[in-house]
Coordinates of C-alpha atoms in Angstrom, one line a residue:
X1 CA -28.3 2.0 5.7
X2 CA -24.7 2.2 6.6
X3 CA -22.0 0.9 4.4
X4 CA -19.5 -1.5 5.9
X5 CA -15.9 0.1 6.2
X6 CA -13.2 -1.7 4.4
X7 CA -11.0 -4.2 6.6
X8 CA -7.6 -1.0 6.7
X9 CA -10.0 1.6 8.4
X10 CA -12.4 -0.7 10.5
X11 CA -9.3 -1.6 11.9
X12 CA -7.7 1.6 12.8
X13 CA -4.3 -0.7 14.6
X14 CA -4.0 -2.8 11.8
X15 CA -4.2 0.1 9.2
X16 CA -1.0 1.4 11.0
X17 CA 0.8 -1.8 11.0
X18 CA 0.0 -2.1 7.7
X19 CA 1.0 1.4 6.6
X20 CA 4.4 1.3 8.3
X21 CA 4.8 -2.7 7.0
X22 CA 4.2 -0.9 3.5
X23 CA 6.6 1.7 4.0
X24 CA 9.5 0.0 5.5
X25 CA 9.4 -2.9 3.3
X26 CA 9.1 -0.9 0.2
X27 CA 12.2 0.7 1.0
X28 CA 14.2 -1.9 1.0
X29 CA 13.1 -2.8 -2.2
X30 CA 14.3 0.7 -3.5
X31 CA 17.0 0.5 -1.4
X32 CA 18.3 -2.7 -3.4
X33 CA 17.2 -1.3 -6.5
X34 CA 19.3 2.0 -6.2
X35 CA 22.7 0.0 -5.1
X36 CA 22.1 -2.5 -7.6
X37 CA 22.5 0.3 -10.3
X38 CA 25.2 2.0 -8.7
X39 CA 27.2 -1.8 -8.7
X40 CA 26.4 -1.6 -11.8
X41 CA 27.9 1.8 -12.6
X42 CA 31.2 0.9 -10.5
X43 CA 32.0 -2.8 -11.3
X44 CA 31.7 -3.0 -15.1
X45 CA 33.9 -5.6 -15.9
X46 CA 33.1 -7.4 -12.8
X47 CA 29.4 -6.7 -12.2
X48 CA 28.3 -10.2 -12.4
X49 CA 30.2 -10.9 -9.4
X50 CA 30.0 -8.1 -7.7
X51 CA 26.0 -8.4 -7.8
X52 CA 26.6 -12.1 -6.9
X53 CA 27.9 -10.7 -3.3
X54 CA 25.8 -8.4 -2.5
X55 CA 22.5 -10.6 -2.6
X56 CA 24.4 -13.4 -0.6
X57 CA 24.9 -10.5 1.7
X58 CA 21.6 -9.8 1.7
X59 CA 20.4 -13.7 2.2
X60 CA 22.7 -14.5 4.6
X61 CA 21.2 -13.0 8.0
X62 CA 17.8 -15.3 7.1
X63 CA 20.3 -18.2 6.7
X64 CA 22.7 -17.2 9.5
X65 CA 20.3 -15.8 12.1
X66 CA 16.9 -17.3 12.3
X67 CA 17.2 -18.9 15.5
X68 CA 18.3 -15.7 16.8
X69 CA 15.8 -13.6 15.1
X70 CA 12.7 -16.3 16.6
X71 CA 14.0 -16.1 20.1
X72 CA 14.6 -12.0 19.9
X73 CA 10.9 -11.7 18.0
X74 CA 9.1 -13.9 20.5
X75 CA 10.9 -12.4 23.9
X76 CA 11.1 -8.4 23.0
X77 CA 8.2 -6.2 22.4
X78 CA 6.5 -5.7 19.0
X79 CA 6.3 -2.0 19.1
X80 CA 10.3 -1.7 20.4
X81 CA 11.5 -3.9 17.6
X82 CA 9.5 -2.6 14.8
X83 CA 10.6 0.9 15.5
X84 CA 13.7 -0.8 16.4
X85 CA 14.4 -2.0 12.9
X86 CA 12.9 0.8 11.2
X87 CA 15.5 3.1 12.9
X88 CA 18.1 0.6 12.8
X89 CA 17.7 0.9 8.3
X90 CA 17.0 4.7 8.1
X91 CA 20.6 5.5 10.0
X92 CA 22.3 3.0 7.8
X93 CA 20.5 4.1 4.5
X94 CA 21.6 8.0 5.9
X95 CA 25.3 6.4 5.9
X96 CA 25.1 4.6 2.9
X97 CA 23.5 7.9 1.2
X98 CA 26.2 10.5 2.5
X99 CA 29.3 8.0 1.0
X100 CA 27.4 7.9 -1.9
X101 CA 27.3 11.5 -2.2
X102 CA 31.1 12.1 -1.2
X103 CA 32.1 9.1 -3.7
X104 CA 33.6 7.3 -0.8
X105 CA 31.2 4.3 -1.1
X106 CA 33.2 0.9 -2.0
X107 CA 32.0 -2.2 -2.5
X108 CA 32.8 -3.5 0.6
X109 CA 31.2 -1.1 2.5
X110 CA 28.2 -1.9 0.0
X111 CA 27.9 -5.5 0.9
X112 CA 28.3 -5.0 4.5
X113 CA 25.3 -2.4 4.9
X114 CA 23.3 -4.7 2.6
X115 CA 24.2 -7.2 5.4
X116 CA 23.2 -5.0 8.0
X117 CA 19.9 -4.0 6.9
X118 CA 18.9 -7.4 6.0
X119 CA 19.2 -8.1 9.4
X120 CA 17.3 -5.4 10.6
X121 CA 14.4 -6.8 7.8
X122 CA 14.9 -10.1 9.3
X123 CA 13.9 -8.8 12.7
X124 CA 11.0 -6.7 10.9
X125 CA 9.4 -9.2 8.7
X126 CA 8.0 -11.7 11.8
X127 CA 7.1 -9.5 14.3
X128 CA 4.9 -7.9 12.0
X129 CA 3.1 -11.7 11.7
X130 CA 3.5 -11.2 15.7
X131 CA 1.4 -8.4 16.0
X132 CA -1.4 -9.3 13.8
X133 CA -3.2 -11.4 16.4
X134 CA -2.9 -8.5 19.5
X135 CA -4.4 -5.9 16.8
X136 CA -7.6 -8.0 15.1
X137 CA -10.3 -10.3 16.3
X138 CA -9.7 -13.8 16.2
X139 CA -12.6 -13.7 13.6
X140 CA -10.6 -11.2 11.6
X141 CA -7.5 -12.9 11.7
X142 CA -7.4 -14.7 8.4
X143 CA -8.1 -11.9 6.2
X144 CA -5.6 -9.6 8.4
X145 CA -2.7 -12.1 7.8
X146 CA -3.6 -12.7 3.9
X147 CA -3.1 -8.4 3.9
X148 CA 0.3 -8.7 5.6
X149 CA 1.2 -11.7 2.8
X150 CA -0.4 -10.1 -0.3
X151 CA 1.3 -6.6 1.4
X152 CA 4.7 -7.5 0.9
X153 CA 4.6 -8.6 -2.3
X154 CA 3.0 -5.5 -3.5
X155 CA 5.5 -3.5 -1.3
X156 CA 8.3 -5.4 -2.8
X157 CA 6.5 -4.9 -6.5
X158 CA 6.0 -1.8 -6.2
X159 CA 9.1 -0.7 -4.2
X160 CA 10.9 -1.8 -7.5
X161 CA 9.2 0.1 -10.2
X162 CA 9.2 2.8 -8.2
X163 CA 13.1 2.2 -7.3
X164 CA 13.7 2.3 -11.1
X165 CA 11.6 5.0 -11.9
X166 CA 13.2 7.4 -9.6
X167 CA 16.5 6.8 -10.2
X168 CA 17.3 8.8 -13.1
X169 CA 15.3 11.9 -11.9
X170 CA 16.7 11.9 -8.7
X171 CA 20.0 10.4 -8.4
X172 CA 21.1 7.4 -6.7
X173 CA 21.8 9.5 -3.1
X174 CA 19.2 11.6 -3.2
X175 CA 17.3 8.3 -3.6
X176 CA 18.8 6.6 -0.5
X177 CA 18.5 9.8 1.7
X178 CA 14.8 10.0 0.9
X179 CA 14.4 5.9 1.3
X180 CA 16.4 6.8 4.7
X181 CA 13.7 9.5 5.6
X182 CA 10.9 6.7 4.8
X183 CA 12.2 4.8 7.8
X184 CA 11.8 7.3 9.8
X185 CA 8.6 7.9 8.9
X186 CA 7.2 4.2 9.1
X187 CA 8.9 4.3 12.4
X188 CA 6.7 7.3 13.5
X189 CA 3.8 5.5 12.6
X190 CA 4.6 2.1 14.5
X191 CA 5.1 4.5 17.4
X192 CA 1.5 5.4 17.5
X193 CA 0.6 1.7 17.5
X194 CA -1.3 1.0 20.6
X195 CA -1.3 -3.6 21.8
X196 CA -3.7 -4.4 24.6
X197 CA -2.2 -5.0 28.0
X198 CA -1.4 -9.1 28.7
X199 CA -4.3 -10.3 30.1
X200 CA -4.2 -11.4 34.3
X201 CA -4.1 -15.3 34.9
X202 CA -8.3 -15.6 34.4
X203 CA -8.8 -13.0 33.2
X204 CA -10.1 -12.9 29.0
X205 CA -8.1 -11.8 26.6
X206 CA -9.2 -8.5 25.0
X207 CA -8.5 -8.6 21.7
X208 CA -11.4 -8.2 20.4
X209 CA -11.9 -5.3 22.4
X210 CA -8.7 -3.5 20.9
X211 CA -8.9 -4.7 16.9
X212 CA -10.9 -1.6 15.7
X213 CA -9.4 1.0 18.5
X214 CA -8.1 4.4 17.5

C-alpha cells in the first residue's frame, strides 16, 4: 500500500512556487532586519526617527500603488513578474550591499531602496495568490492558498531570527550581498515554473491536468 505524498511534492508546480515565495519573502525580512541594525548603528541620537522613515518607506508603495499593482498583476504574466520582482530586489540589495561595504550608504539612500523593494514585494506578494489556481486543482485549492498564507508568515518569522542571528557573524554587507544572491536564486526557481496554456473559447480548462506536473 502506497503512502500518499504530502501536498509540496504531489504538487511538483506548487512546491516551486512555494520554494521561491519562501525564499524571496524571507529575504526581505532579513533585508529589513540587517538595515534596521545598521540605522541603528548610524543614527544614535536620532534612531527613533530615523526607523520611523524607513518603515513608512517601506508601507508606502501598498498605500500609494495598489491600483497600480492590481492592474499590472492581473494584465502581465505570472512567471515575468515574479522573476521580475525577484531580480528587480537582488540588483537593489547588490547596491545597497556594495555602499554598505564602501561606507557610502546614507540614510536617504536607505529609505529610498527600502521604498524600492517594497514595491517590487508589492508586485510579488499577489501574483503569487495569482498563480495558485493555474498550478493546483480546483479541489486542491484551499489547502494550496492556506500554504501561501501560513508561508509568509513563517517566511517573515523565520526571515527574522535568522536576520538576527546572522548579523554578528557575518556582518551587515556580507548579509545583504548573500540576501541579494537569494533573489537570484528564488528567481531561478520561478524560471522553471511551468502554467498551462489559456484554454480555446470551448475548450476545458486544464488545470487539473497541470497541478502535479514536473
Amino acid at each position: 500500500m502506497h503512502s500518499k505524498k504530502p501536498f509540496l511534492f504531489a504538487h511538483r508546480q506548487f512546491f516551486r512556487l512555494w520554494l521561491g515565495q519562501v525564499t524571496s519573502q524571507a529575504g526581505t525580512r532579513i533585508y529589513q532586519i540587517a538595515i534596521v541594525w545598521w540605522i541603528l548603528s548610524v543614527s544614535k541620537e536620532h534612531s527613533g526617527f530615523a526607523l520611523g522613515a524607513f518603515m513608512v518607506a517601506g508601507a508606502l508603495p501598498s498605500l500609494l500603488l495598489f491600483k497600480l499593482i492590481g492592474r499590472v498583476v492581473d494584465r502581465m504574466p505570472a512567471k515575468f513578474m515574479l522573476v521580475a520582482c525577484d531580480l528587480t530586489s537582488a540588483a537593489l540589495m547588490g547596491y545597497v550591499a556594495w555602499s554598505l561595504s564602501n561606507d557610502t550608504l546614507t540614510l536617504g539612500a536607505a529609505y529610498l531602496f527600502g521604498f524600492l523593494i517594497a514595491v517590487a514585494e508589492g508586485f510579488f506578494n499577489p501574483t503569487i495568490t495569482k498563480c495558485l489556481p493555474s498550478l493546483v486543482s480546483a479541489e486542491d485549492l484551499e489547502q494550496a492558498v492556506a500554504y501561501q498564507a501560513s508561508s509568509q508568515y513563517l517566511a517573515s518569522f523565520g526571515g527574522s531570527v535568522l536576520g538576527a542571528m546572522l548579523i554578528a557573524w557575518l556582518g551587515i554587507p556580507l548579509l545583504v550581498l548573500l540576501n541579494a544572491i537569494s533573489y537570484v536564486f528564488s528567481a531561478i526557481i520561478e524560471m522553471t515554473l511551468v502554467f498551462p496554456e489559456a484554454p480555446a473559447d470551448g475548450e476545458e480548462n486544464n488545470n487539473a491536468e497541470s497541478a502535479s506536473g514536473g
